[in-house]
PDB file of C-alpha atoms and ligand atoms in Angstrom:
ATOM      1  CA  MET A   1       0.011   0.020   0.358  1.00 84.00           C
ATOM      2  CA  THR A   2       1.655   3.535  -1.200  1.00 93.00           C
ATOM      3  CA  GLU A   3       0.657   6.491   0.426  1.00 96.00           C
ATOM      4  CA  THR A   4       2.667   9.120  -1.439  1.00 98.00           C
ATOM      5  CA  LEU A   5       1.992   7.566  -5.172  1.00 98.00           C
ATOM      6  CA  ARG A   6      -0.521   5.575  -7.330  1.00 98.00           C
ATOM      7  CA  VAL A   7       0.601   2.958  -9.329  1.00 98.00           C
ATOM      8  CA  ASP A   8      -1.798   1.901 -12.308  1.00 98.00           C
ATOM      9  CA  ARG A   9      -1.086  -0.829 -14.997  1.00 98.00           C
ATOM     10  CA  ASP A  10      -2.059  -0.729 -18.249  1.00 98.00           C
ATOM     11  CA  PRO A  11      -2.930  -3.199 -20.413  1.00 98.00           C
ATOM     12  CA  ALA A  12      -1.337  -1.852 -23.232  1.00 98.00           C
ATOM     13  CA  GLY A  13       2.107  -2.586 -21.433  1.00 98.00           C
ATOM     14  CA  TYR A  14       2.826   0.404 -19.316  1.00 98.00           C
ATOM     15  CA  ALA A  15       2.341   1.584 -15.713  1.00 98.00           C
ATOM     16  CA  LEU A  16       1.602   4.830 -14.558  1.00 98.00           C
ATOM     17  CA  VAL A  17       3.301   5.872 -11.324  1.00 98.00           C
ATOM     18  CA  THR A  18       1.576   8.967 -10.129  1.00 98.00           C
ATOM     19  CA  LEU A  19       3.194  11.158  -7.376  1.00 98.00           C
ATOM     20  CA  ASP A  20       0.537  12.274  -5.111  1.00 98.00           C
ATOM     21  CA  ARG A  21       1.683  14.631  -2.002  1.00 98.00           C
ATOM     22  CA  PRO A  22      -0.753  17.405  -3.673  1.00 97.00           C
ATOM     23  CA  LYS A  23      -0.384  19.504  -0.014  1.00 97.00           C
ATOM     24  CA  ALA A  24       3.702  19.741  -0.403  1.00 98.00           C
ATOM     25  CA  LEU A  25       3.586  20.256  -4.212  1.00 98.00           C
ATOM     26  CA  ASN A  26       4.644  16.566  -4.294  1.00 98.00           C
ATOM     27  CA  ALA A  27       8.009  17.305  -2.350  1.00 98.00           C
ATOM     28  CA  LEU A  28       9.863  14.159  -2.199  1.00 98.00           C
ATOM     29  CA  ASN A  29      10.789  13.163   1.203  1.00 98.00           C
ATOM     30  CA  LEU A  30      12.150   9.671   2.286  1.00 97.00           C
ATOM     31  CA  GLN A  31       8.878   7.853   2.155  1.00 98.00           C
ATOM     32  CA  THR A  32       8.257   9.014  -1.579  1.00 98.00           C
ATOM     33  CA  LEU A  33      11.838   8.119  -2.232  1.00 98.00           C
ATOM     34  CA  ASN A  34      10.920   4.282  -0.660  1.00 98.00           C
ATOM     35  CA  GLU A  35       7.990   4.254  -2.634  1.00 98.00           C
ATOM     36  CA  VAL A  36       9.233   5.476  -6.121  1.00 98.00           C
ATOM     37  CA  VAL A  37      12.129   2.837  -6.023  1.00 98.00           C
ATOM     38  CA  THR A  38      10.203   0.234  -4.943  1.00 98.00           C
ATOM     39  CA  ALA A  39       7.386   0.597  -7.211  1.00 98.00           C
ATOM     40  CA  PHE A  40       9.999   1.037  -9.930  1.00 98.00           C
ATOM     41  CA  ALA A  41      11.806  -2.058  -9.180  1.00 98.00           C
ATOM     42  CA  GLU A  42       8.620  -4.091  -9.114  1.00 98.00           C
ATOM     43  CA  LEU A  43       7.442  -2.837 -12.659  1.00 98.00           C
ATOM     44  CA  ASP A  44      10.692  -3.585 -13.723  1.00 98.00           C
ATOM     45  CA  ALA A  45      10.770  -6.912 -12.883  1.00 98.00           C
ATOM     46  CA  ASP A  46       7.249  -7.468 -14.236  1.00 98.00           C
ATOM     47  CA  PRO A  47       6.526  -9.031 -17.559  1.00 97.00           C
ATOM     48  CA  SER A  48       3.426  -7.281 -18.527  1.00 97.00           C
ATOM     49  CA  VAL A  49       5.519  -4.054 -18.226  1.00 98.00           C
ATOM     50  CA  SER A  50       7.548  -2.592 -20.977  1.00 98.00           C
ATOM     51  CA  VAL A  51       7.419   0.887 -19.887  1.00 98.00           C
ATOM     52  CA  ILE A  52       7.068   2.938 -16.619  1.00 99.00           C
ATOM     53  CA  VAL A  53       5.608   6.409 -16.880  1.00 99.00           C
ATOM     54  CA  ILE A  54       6.094   8.859 -13.377  1.00 98.00           C
ATOM     55  CA  THR A  55       3.935  12.121 -13.591  1.00 98.00           C
ATOM     56  CA  GLY A  56       2.770  14.342 -10.697  1.00 98.00           C
ATOM     57  CA  SER A  57      -0.237  16.922 -11.031  1.00 98.00           C
ATOM     58  CA  GLU A  58      -0.979  19.351 -13.085  1.00 97.00           C
ATOM     59  CA  LYS A  59       0.534  22.023 -10.862  1.00 98.00           C
ATOM     60  CA  ALA A  60       3.713  20.425  -9.632  1.00 98.00           C
ATOM     61  CA  PHE A  61       5.624  17.472 -11.121  1.00 98.00           C
ATOM     62  CA  ALA A  62       7.814  17.534  -7.752  1.00 98.00           C
ATOM     63  CA  ALA A  63       9.238  21.201  -6.089  1.00 98.00           C
ATOM     64  CA  GLY A  64      12.039  19.330  -4.976  1.00 98.00           C
ATOM     65  CA  ALA A  65      13.353  17.251  -2.078  1.00 98.00           C
ATOM     66  CA  ASP A  66      11.238  17.637   0.870  1.00 98.00           C
ATOM     67  CA  ILE A  67      13.048  21.000   2.976  1.00 98.00           C
ATOM     68  CA  LYS A  68      11.028  20.600   5.839  1.00 98.00           C
ATOM     69  CA  GLU A  69      12.296  16.973   6.329  1.00 97.00           C
ATOM     70  CA  MET A  70      16.095  17.926   5.790  1.00 98.00           C
ATOM     71  CA  LYS A  71      16.146  21.408   7.472  1.00 98.00           C
ATOM     72  CA  ASP A  72      17.403  20.199  10.844  1.00 98.00           C
ATOM     73  CA  ILE A  73      19.797  17.108   9.757  1.00 98.00           C
ATOM     74  CA  THR A  74      23.328  17.351  10.473  1.00 98.00           C
ATOM     75  CA  PHE A  75      26.225  16.997   8.408  1.00 98.00           C
ATOM     76  CA  SER A  76      26.813  13.518   9.941  1.00 98.00           C
ATOM     77  CA  GLU A  77      23.364  12.259   9.791  1.00 98.00           C
ATOM     78  CA  ALA A  78      23.454  13.129   6.133  1.00 98.00           C
ATOM     79  CA  TYR A  79      26.845  11.705   5.765  1.00 98.00           C
ATOM     80  CA  ALA A  80      26.570   8.434   7.718  1.00 98.00           C
ATOM     81  CA  SER A  81      22.819   7.960   5.961  1.00 97.00           C
ATOM     82  CA  ASP A  82      24.085   8.588   2.573  1.00 98.00           C
ATOM     83  CA  TRP A  83      21.287  11.140   2.084  1.00 98.00           C
ATOM     84  CA  PHE A  84      19.540  11.065  -1.472  1.00 98.00           C
ATOM     85  CA  ALA A  85      21.865   7.721  -2.487  1.00 98.00           C
ATOM     86  CA  GLY A  86      18.554   5.802  -2.508  1.00 98.00           C
ATOM     87  CA  TRP A  87      17.757   7.625  -5.805  1.00 98.00           C
ATOM     88  CA  ASP A  88      20.539   5.682  -7.429  1.00 98.00           C
ATOM     89  CA  ALA A  89      18.378   2.862  -7.659  1.00 98.00           C
ATOM     90  CA  VAL A  90      16.440   4.688 -10.523  1.00 98.00           C
ATOM     91  CA  LYS A  91      19.471   4.307 -12.782  1.00 97.00           C
ATOM     92  CA  ARG A  92      19.292   0.606 -12.245  1.00 97.00           C
ATOM     93  CA  VAL A  93      16.155   0.479 -13.714  1.00 98.00           C
ATOM     94  CA  ARG A  94      16.406  -1.289 -17.406  1.00 98.00           C
ATOM     95  CA  LYS A  95      13.229  -0.534 -18.753  1.00 98.00           C
ATOM     96  CA  PRO A  96      12.293   2.886 -20.458  1.00 98.00           C
ATOM     97  CA  ILE A  97      11.096   5.378 -17.917  1.00 99.00           C
ATOM     98  CA  ILE A  98       8.856   8.588 -19.159  1.00 99.00           C
ATOM     99  CA  ALA A  99       8.781  11.477 -17.462  1.00 99.00           C
ATOM    100  CA  ALA A 100       5.331  13.453 -18.263  1.00 99.00           C
ATOM    101  CA  VAL A 101       6.126  16.956 -16.430  1.00 98.00           C
ATOM    102  CA  SER A 102       3.404  19.950 -15.588  1.00 98.00           C
ATOM    103  CA  GLY A 103       3.956  22.648 -13.533  1.00 98.00           C
ATOM    104  CA  PHE A 104       6.947  22.798 -10.966  1.00 98.00           C
ATOM    105  CA  ALA A 105       9.839  20.377 -11.562  1.00 98.00           C
ATOM    106  CA  LEU A 106      12.335  21.754  -8.993  1.00 98.00           C
ATOM    107  CA  GLY A 107      15.674  21.043  -7.190  1.00 98.00           C
ATOM    108  CA  GLY A 108      14.914  17.012  -6.474  1.00 98.00           C
ATOM    109  CA  GLY A 109      11.771  17.021  -9.047  1.00 98.00           C
ATOM    110  CA  CYS A 110      13.896  18.222 -12.173  1.00 98.00           C
ATOM    111  CA  GLU A 111      16.454  15.898 -10.983  1.00 98.00           C
ATOM    112  CA  LEU A 112      14.157  12.890 -10.801  1.00 98.00           C
ATOM    113  CA  ALA A 113      12.603  13.907 -14.131  1.00 98.00           C
ATOM    114  CA  MET A 114      16.281  14.275 -15.744  1.00 98.00           C
ATOM    115  CA  MET A 115      16.855  10.597 -14.472  1.00 98.00           C
ATOM    116  CA  CYS A 116      13.640   9.116 -16.624  1.00 98.00           C
ATOM    117  CA  ASP A 117      14.730   8.561 -20.326  1.00 98.00           C
ATOM    118  CA  ILE A 118      11.789  10.716 -22.097  1.00 98.00           C
ATOM    119  CA  LEU A 119      11.280  13.913 -20.681  1.00 98.00           C
ATOM    120  CA  LEU A 120       8.302  15.438 -21.888  1.00 98.00           C
ATOM    121  CA  ALA A 121       6.896  18.617 -20.890  1.00 98.00           C
ATOM    122  CA  SER A 122       3.381  20.384 -20.430  1.00 98.00           C
ATOM    123  CA  ASP A 123       3.119  24.005 -21.810  1.00 98.00           C
ATOM    124  CA  THR A 124       3.321  24.754 -18.376  1.00 98.00           C
ATOM    125  CA  ALA A 125       6.156  23.061 -16.706  1.00 98.00           C
ATOM    126  CA  LYS A 126       8.823  24.706 -15.128  1.00 98.00           C
ATOM    127  CA  PHE A 127      12.457  23.586 -14.294  1.00 98.00           C
ATOM    128  CA  GLY A 128      14.723  24.641 -12.200  1.00 98.00           C
ATOM    129  CA  GLN A 129      17.641  24.081  -9.642  1.00 98.00           C
ATOM    130  CA  PRO A 130      17.077  26.544  -6.762  1.00 98.00           C
ATOM    131  CA  GLU A 131      18.992  24.888  -4.415  1.00 98.00           C
ATOM    132  CA  ILE A 132      21.344  27.768  -4.435  1.00 98.00           C
ATOM    133  CA  LYS A 133      18.777  29.994  -2.528  1.00 98.00           C
ATOM    134  CA  LEU A 134      18.623  27.380   0.471  1.00 98.00           C
ATOM    135  CA  GLY A 135      22.347  27.731   0.949  1.00 98.00           C
ATOM    136  CA  VAL A 136      22.808  24.500  -0.901  1.00 98.00           C
ATOM    137  CA  LEU A 137      23.126  22.550  -3.775  1.00 98.00           C
ATOM    138  CA  PRO A 138      21.770  20.186  -6.084  1.00 98.00           C
ATOM    139  CA  GLY A 139      22.293  16.661  -4.691  1.00 98.00           C
ATOM    140  CA  MET A 140      20.496  14.179  -6.489  1.00 98.00           C
ATOM    141  CA  GLY A 141      22.378  14.599  -9.741  1.00 98.00           C
ATOM    142  CA  GLY A 142      21.416  17.931 -10.659  1.00 98.00           C
ATOM    143  CA  SER A 143      24.646  19.422 -11.633  1.00 98.00           C
ATOM    144  CA  GLN A 144      25.833  16.390 -13.445  1.00 98.00           C
ATOM    145  CA  ARG A 145      22.685  15.291 -15.115  1.00 98.00           C
ATOM    146  CA  LEU A 146      21.694  19.150 -16.174  1.00 98.00           C
ATOM    147  CA  THR A 147      24.986  19.709 -17.655  1.00 98.00           C
ATOM    148  CA  ARG A 148      25.285  16.951 -19.381  1.00 98.00           C
ATOM    149  CA  ALA A 149      21.470  17.828 -20.977  1.00 98.00           C
ATOM    150  CA  VAL A 150      21.928  21.499 -21.418  1.00 98.00           C
ATOM    151  CA  GLY A 151      25.686  22.139 -21.539  1.00 98.00           C
ATOM    152  CA  LYS A 152      27.724  24.412 -18.978  1.00 98.00           C
ATOM    153  CA  ALA A 153      26.586  27.633 -19.940  1.00 98.00           C
ATOM    154  CA  LYS A 154      22.906  27.065 -18.769  1.00 98.00           C
ATOM    155  CA  ALA A 155      23.531  24.584 -16.334  1.00 98.00           C
ATOM    156  CA  MET A 156      25.719  27.143 -14.608  1.00 98.00           C
ATOM    157  CA  ASP A 157      23.394  29.824 -14.980  1.00 98.00           C
ATOM    158  CA  MET A 158      20.524  28.037 -13.577  1.00 98.00           C
ATOM    159  CA  CYS A 159      22.428  26.361 -10.583  1.00 98.00           C
ATOM    160  CA  LEU A 160      24.130  29.553  -9.605  1.00 98.00           C
ATOM    161  CA  THR A 161      21.178  31.888  -9.875  1.00 98.00           C
ATOM    162  CA  GLY A 162      18.374  29.367  -9.111  1.00 98.00           C
ATOM    163  CA  ARG A 163      16.220  30.772 -11.841  1.00 98.00           C
ATOM    164  CA  THR A 164      13.730  28.423 -13.325  1.00 98.00           C
ATOM    165  CA  ILE A 165      12.955  28.068 -17.089  1.00 98.00           C
ATOM    166  CA  ASP A 166       9.926  27.319 -18.806  1.00 98.00           C
ATOM    167  CA  ALA A 167       9.332  24.607 -21.171  1.00 98.00           C
ATOM    168  CA  GLU A 168      10.148  26.223 -24.525  1.00 98.00           C
ATOM    169  CA  GLU A 169      13.429  27.357 -23.169  1.00 98.00           C
ATOM    170  CA  ALA A 170      13.912  23.756 -21.789  1.00 98.00           C
ATOM    171  CA  GLU A 171      12.839  22.405 -24.987  1.00 98.00           C
ATOM    172  CA  ARG A 172      15.425  24.802 -26.833  1.00 98.00           C
ATOM    173  CA  ALA A 173      18.186  23.562 -24.457  1.00 98.00           C
ATOM    174  CA  GLY A 174      17.484  19.958 -25.240  1.00 98.00           C
ATOM    175  CA  LEU A 175      16.217  19.226 -21.639  1.00 98.00           C
ATOM    176  CA  VAL A 176      12.901  17.904 -22.987  1.00 98.00           C
ATOM    177  CA  SER A 177      11.853  16.161 -25.977  1.00 98.00           C
ATOM    178  CA  ARG A 178       8.314  17.266 -26.708  1.00 98.00           C
ATOM    179  CA  ILE A 179       5.951  19.907 -25.339  1.00 98.00           C
ATOM    180  CA  ILE A 180       2.353  19.114 -25.195  1.00 98.00           C
ATOM    181  CA  PRO A 181      -0.358  21.457 -23.917  1.00 98.00           C
ATOM    182  CA  ALA A 182      -1.507  20.771 -20.055  1.00 98.00           C
ATOM    183  CA  ASP A 183      -4.497  19.265 -20.722  1.00 98.00           C
ATOM    184  CA  GLU A 184      -3.650  16.883 -23.457  1.00 98.00           C
ATOM    185  CA  LEU A 185      -0.307  16.006 -21.621  1.00 98.00           C
ATOM    186  CA  LEU A 186      -1.477  12.464 -20.071  1.00 98.00           C
ATOM    187  CA  ASP A 187      -3.118  11.402 -22.997  1.00 98.00           C
ATOM    188  CA  GLU A 188      -0.321  12.095 -25.470  1.00 98.00           C
ATOM    189  CA  THR A 189       2.108  10.350 -22.304  1.00 98.00           C
ATOM    190  CA  LYS A 190      -0.042   7.636 -22.625  1.00 98.00           C
ATOM    191  CA  LYS A 191      -0.050   6.886 -26.564  1.00 98.00           C
ATOM    192  CA  ILE A 192       3.678   7.457 -26.924  1.00 98.00           C
ATOM    193  CA  ALA A 193       3.834   4.794 -23.876  1.00 98.00           C
ATOM    194  CA  THR A 194       1.834   2.210 -25.936  1.00 98.00           C
ATOM    195  CA  GLU A 195       3.932   3.208 -28.749  1.00 98.00           C
ATOM    196  CA  VAL A 196       6.835   2.142 -27.096  1.00 98.00           C
ATOM    197  CA  ALA A 197       5.490  -0.621 -25.314  1.00 98.00           C
ATOM    198  CA  GLY A 198       4.146  -2.065 -28.877  1.00 98.00           C
ATOM    199  CA  MET A 199       7.988  -2.407 -29.779  1.00 98.00           C
ATOM    200  CA  SER A 200      10.003  -5.267 -28.610  1.00 98.00           C
ATOM    201  CA  THR A 201      11.085  -5.058 -25.097  1.00 98.00           C
ATOM    202  CA  PRO A 202      14.565  -6.402 -25.524  1.00 98.00           C
ATOM    203  CA  ALA A 203      15.070  -3.913 -28.148  1.00 98.00           C
ATOM    204  CA  THR A 204      13.806  -0.781 -26.152  1.00 98.00           C
ATOM    205  CA  MET A 205      15.928  -1.755 -23.259  1.00 98.00           C
ATOM    206  CA  MET A 206      19.063  -2.148 -25.466  1.00 98.00           C
ATOM    207  CA  VAL A 207      18.327   1.168 -26.623  1.00 98.00           C
ATOM    208  CA  LYS A 208      18.351   2.760 -23.415  1.00 98.00           C
ATOM    209  CA  GLU A 209      21.048   0.850 -22.299  1.00 98.00           C
ATOM    210  CA  SER A 210      23.370   2.004 -25.310  1.00 98.00           C
ATOM    211  CA  ILE A 211      22.282   5.442 -24.989  1.00 98.00           C
ATOM    212  CA  ASN A 212      23.258   5.488 -21.434  1.00 98.00           C
ATOM    213  CA  ARG A 213      26.743   4.065 -22.049  1.00 97.00           C
ATOM    214  CA  SER A 214      27.509   7.238 -24.036  1.00 97.00           C
ATOM    215  CA  PHE A 215      27.471   9.141 -20.938  1.00 96.00           C
ATOM    216  CA  GLU A 216      30.000   6.879 -19.110  1.00 96.00           C
ATOM    217  CA  THR A 217      32.203   5.897 -21.720  1.00 97.00           C
ATOM    218  CA  SER A 218      34.633   7.146 -24.782  1.00 98.00           C
ATOM    219  CA  LEU A 219      33.427   7.356 -28.043  1.00 98.00           C
ATOM    220  CA  SER A 220      34.979   4.038 -29.510  1.00 98.00           C
ATOM    221  CA  GLU A 221      33.922   2.212 -26.627  1.00 98.00           C
ATOM    222  CA  GLY A 222      30.135   2.911 -27.012  1.00 98.00           C
ATOM    223  CA  ILE A 223      30.182   2.425 -30.418  1.00 98.00           C
ATOM    224  CA  LEU A 224      31.857  -0.984 -30.023  1.00 98.00           C
ATOM    225  CA  PHE A 225      29.328  -1.487 -27.286  1.00 98.00           C
ATOM    226  CA  GLU A 226      26.508  -0.634 -29.704  1.00 98.00           C
ATOM    227  CA  ARG A 227      27.507  -2.743 -32.389  1.00 98.00           C
ATOM    228  CA  ARG A 228      27.709  -5.993 -30.092  1.00 98.00           C
ATOM    229  CA  VAL A 229      24.447  -5.322 -28.788  1.00 98.00           C
ATOM    230  CA  PHE A 230      23.207  -4.656 -32.189  1.00 98.00           C
ATOM    231  CA  HIS A 231      24.634  -8.060 -33.044  1.00 98.00           C
ATOM    232  CA  ALA A 232      23.124  -9.754 -29.836  1.00 98.00           C
ATOM    233  CA  THR A 233      19.518  -8.599 -31.490  1.00 98.00           C
ATOM    234  CA  PHE A 234      20.130 -11.284 -33.989  1.00 98.00           C
ATOM    235  CA  ALA A 235      19.603 -13.907 -31.551  1.00 98.00           C
ATOM    236  CA  THR A 236      16.089 -12.512 -30.476  1.00 98.00           C
ATOM    237  CA  HIS A 237      12.857 -13.511 -32.411  1.00 98.00           C
ATOM    238  CA  ASP A 238      11.740 -10.121 -32.646  1.00 98.00           C
ATOM    239  CA  GLN A 239      14.623  -9.277 -34.956  1.00 98.00           C
ATOM    240  CA  SER A 240      13.574 -11.888 -37.296  1.00 98.00           C
ATOM    241  CA  GLU A 241       9.972 -10.826 -36.925  1.00 98.00           C
ATOM    242  CA  GLY A 242      10.728  -7.125 -37.371  1.00 98.00           C
ATOM    243  CA  MET A 243      12.892  -7.651 -40.797  1.00 98.00           C
ATOM    244  CA  ALA A 244      10.587 -10.244 -42.052  1.00 98.00           C
ATOM    245  CA  ALA A 245       7.221  -8.376 -41.549  1.00 98.00           C
ATOM    246  CA  PHE A 246       9.137  -5.268 -43.518  1.00 98.00           C
ATOM    247  CA  ALA A 247      10.075  -7.290 -46.523  1.00 98.00           C
ATOM    248  CA  GLU A 248       6.364  -8.660 -46.341  1.00 98.00           C
ATOM    249  CA  LYS A 249       4.581  -5.415 -45.920  1.00 98.00           C
ATOM    250  CA  ARG A 250       2.752  -6.176 -42.824  1.00 98.00           C
ATOM    251  CA  LYS A 251       2.980  -5.347 -39.075  1.00 96.00           C
ATOM    252  CA  PRO A 252       5.348  -6.976 -36.782  1.00 97.00           C
ATOM    253  CA  ASN A 253       3.915  -8.969 -33.994  1.00 96.00           C
ATOM    254  CA  PHE A 254       6.788  -8.663 -31.246  1.00 98.00           C
ATOM    255  CA  THR A 255       6.786 -11.207 -28.332  1.00 97.00           C
ATOM    256  CA  ASP A 256       9.471  -9.517 -26.405  1.00 96.00           C
ATOM    257  CA  SER A 257      11.669 -12.837 -27.307  1.00 96.00           C
TER     258      SER A 257
HETATM  259  N1  CAA B   1       9.696  20.949   0.507  1.00 77.69           N
HETATM  260  C1  CAA B   1       8.507  21.024   1.519  1.00 77.69           C
HETATM  261  N2  CAA B   1       7.442  21.373   1.272  1.00 77.69           N
HETATM  262  C2  CAA B   1       7.278  21.848   0.158  1.00 77.69           C
HETATM  263  C3  CAA B   1       8.329  21.860  -0.895  1.00 77.69           C
HETATM  264  C4  CAA B   1       9.480  21.346  -0.541  1.00 77.69           C
HETATM  265  N3  CAA B   1      10.557  21.454  -1.528  1.00 77.69           N
HETATM  266  N4  CAA B   1       7.813  22.864  -1.990  1.00 77.69           N
HETATM  267  C5  CAA B   1       6.800  22.921  -1.602  1.00 77.69           C
HETATM  268  N5  CAA B   1       6.339  23.047  -0.410  1.00 77.69           N
HETATM  269  C6  CAA B   1       4.939  23.172   0.264  1.00 77.69           C
HETATM  270  C7  CAA B   1       5.000  24.403   0.601  1.00 77.69           C
HETATM  271  O1  CAA B   1       5.945  24.607   2.321  1.00 77.69           O
HETATM  272  C8  CAA B   1       3.165  24.397   1.160  1.00 77.69           C
HETATM  273  O2  CAA B   1       3.303  23.963   2.337  1.00 77.69           O
HETATM  274  P1  CAA B   1       2.280  24.979   3.421  1.00 77.69           P
HETATM  275  O3  CAA B   1       0.839  25.025   2.512  1.00 77.69           O
HETATM  276  O4  CAA B   1       2.486  23.762   4.592  1.00 77.69           O
HETATM  277  O5  CAA B   1       2.752  25.908   3.668  1.00 77.69           O
HETATM  278  C9  CAA B   1       2.919  23.761  -0.126  1.00 77.69           C
HETATM  279  O6  CAA B   1       3.740  22.987  -0.281  1.00 77.69           O
HETATM  280  C10 CAA B   1       2.556  24.718  -1.007  1.00 77.69           C
HETATM  281  O7  CAA B   1       3.849  25.715  -1.551  1.00 77.69           O
HETATM  282  P2  CAA B   1       3.831  27.084  -1.784  1.00 77.69           P
HETATM  283  O8  CAA B   1       2.421  27.592  -0.811  1.00 77.69           O
HETATM  284  O9  CAA B   1       4.845  27.744  -1.861  1.00 77.69           O
HETATM  285  O10 CAA B   1       3.145  27.371  -3.308  1.00 77.69           O
HETATM  286  P3  CAA B   1       3.168  28.545  -4.233  1.00 77.69           P
HETATM  287  O11 CAA B   1       2.436  28.122  -5.405  1.00 77.69           O
HETATM  288  O12 CAA B   1       3.335  29.519  -3.480  1.00 77.69           O
HETATM  289  O13 CAA B   1       5.025  28.028  -4.552  1.00 77.69           O
HETATM  290  C11 CAA B   1       7.020  26.786  -5.349  1.00 77.69           C
HETATM  291  C12 CAA B   1       5.185  26.921  -5.271  1.00 77.69           C
HETATM  292  C13 CAA B   1       7.536  28.000  -6.294  1.00 77.69           C
HETATM  293  C14 CAA B   1       7.449  25.586  -6.078  1.00 77.69           C
HETATM  294  C15 CAA B   1       7.156  27.245  -3.919  1.00 77.69           C
HETATM  295  O14 CAA B   1       6.935  25.902  -3.146  1.00 77.69           O
HETATM  296  C16 CAA B   1       8.759  27.166  -3.735  1.00 77.69           C
HETATM  297  O15 CAA B   1       9.490  27.622  -3.962  1.00 77.69           O
HETATM  298  N6  CAA B   1       9.061  25.407  -3.363  1.00 77.69           N
HETATM  299  C17 CAA B   1      10.501  25.077  -3.246  1.00 77.69           C
HETATM  300  C18 CAA B   1      11.276  24.645  -4.287  1.00 77.69           C
HETATM  301  C19 CAA B   1      12.695  24.124  -3.779  1.00 77.69           C
HETATM  302  O16 CAA B   1      13.480  24.924  -3.235  1.00 77.69           O
HETATM  303  N7  CAA B   1      13.184  23.173  -4.163  1.00 77.69           N
HETATM  304  C20 CAA B   1      14.469  22.747  -4.083  1.00 77.69           C
HETATM  305  C21 CAA B   1      14.343  21.660  -2.870  1.00 77.69           C
HETATM  306  S1  CAA B   1      15.832  21.210  -2.479  1.00 77.69           S
HETATM  307  C22 CAA B   1      16.311  19.784  -3.061  1.00 77.69           C
HETATM  308  O17 CAA B   1      15.509  19.428  -3.744  1.00 77.69           O
HETATM  309  C23 CAA B   1      17.803  19.212  -3.054  1.00 77.69           C
HETATM  310  C24 CAA B   1      17.976  18.567  -3.993  1.00 77.69           C
HETATM  311  O18 CAA B   1      18.755  18.847  -4.562  1.00 77.69           O
HETATM  312  C25 CAA B   1      17.370  16.994  -4.240  1.00 77.69           C
END
């Protein structure tokens, strides 16, 4: 039983995780952290789920880590408990994760969205790393993932001033892949999730693994990794089916095998 989020599995092959702490604008406390990583691990292991979607409310995807929960912790407590390290579990999820962001995605909210694989924004979305205004800095990967997504100039600007950027600026900067009108965000996201879930799941997982490898390795090693994984797809039924269907001018029937 979860208290800070809802999980709904759809027969189309995706699961929708909805952050649900409206009174705190979905601020991410330890309970939310535990519920998100537990839900993600269960969905990652569930063969009926090929894609995970995470969203918030229209007003807030998440307004950051829970400031009230952490304001009185000491350095020793933060260090000993490795505060925020639990979020590393998100990067171990092997199936694609789509973040559908409406309203505020600030601090840890922006960082959680950036841990996902496809980042969709409603036209009301606002992204920012305002931690500097609290006398701290991003702690869930913002200084690293934001810099890789938007480059040094904008990451420095955002993290040093704490200013938020709107959906258009986020798209121009490469932080999000699409902007969708707020009232259509959920429906459009479900369509995209259905589309990805309809692909061969081993192939979508390999895409995720290969693209993520590019952030961790040299270009030549990354290209070699991609080529070997590409070769591996020839061991799948879905490769035979996908290529046969193209040649026979019909829709492929992927079986995730
Ligand atoms: N933590 C705890 N509570 C939060 C919160 C947060 N990050 N963000 C909002 N809330 C709470 C507010 O305290 C308020 O609660 P009360 O009604 O009990 O006072 C409720 O949510 C509604 O918020 P507001 O009244 O402030 O709503 P608003 O529409 O006037 O403003 C906002 C919205 C601009 C997002 C503002 O709430 C805000 O600035 N929030 C904090 C944003 C922030 O600094 N995030 C970074 C957190 S630190 C972090 O994330 C570290 C990291 O790297 C992981």
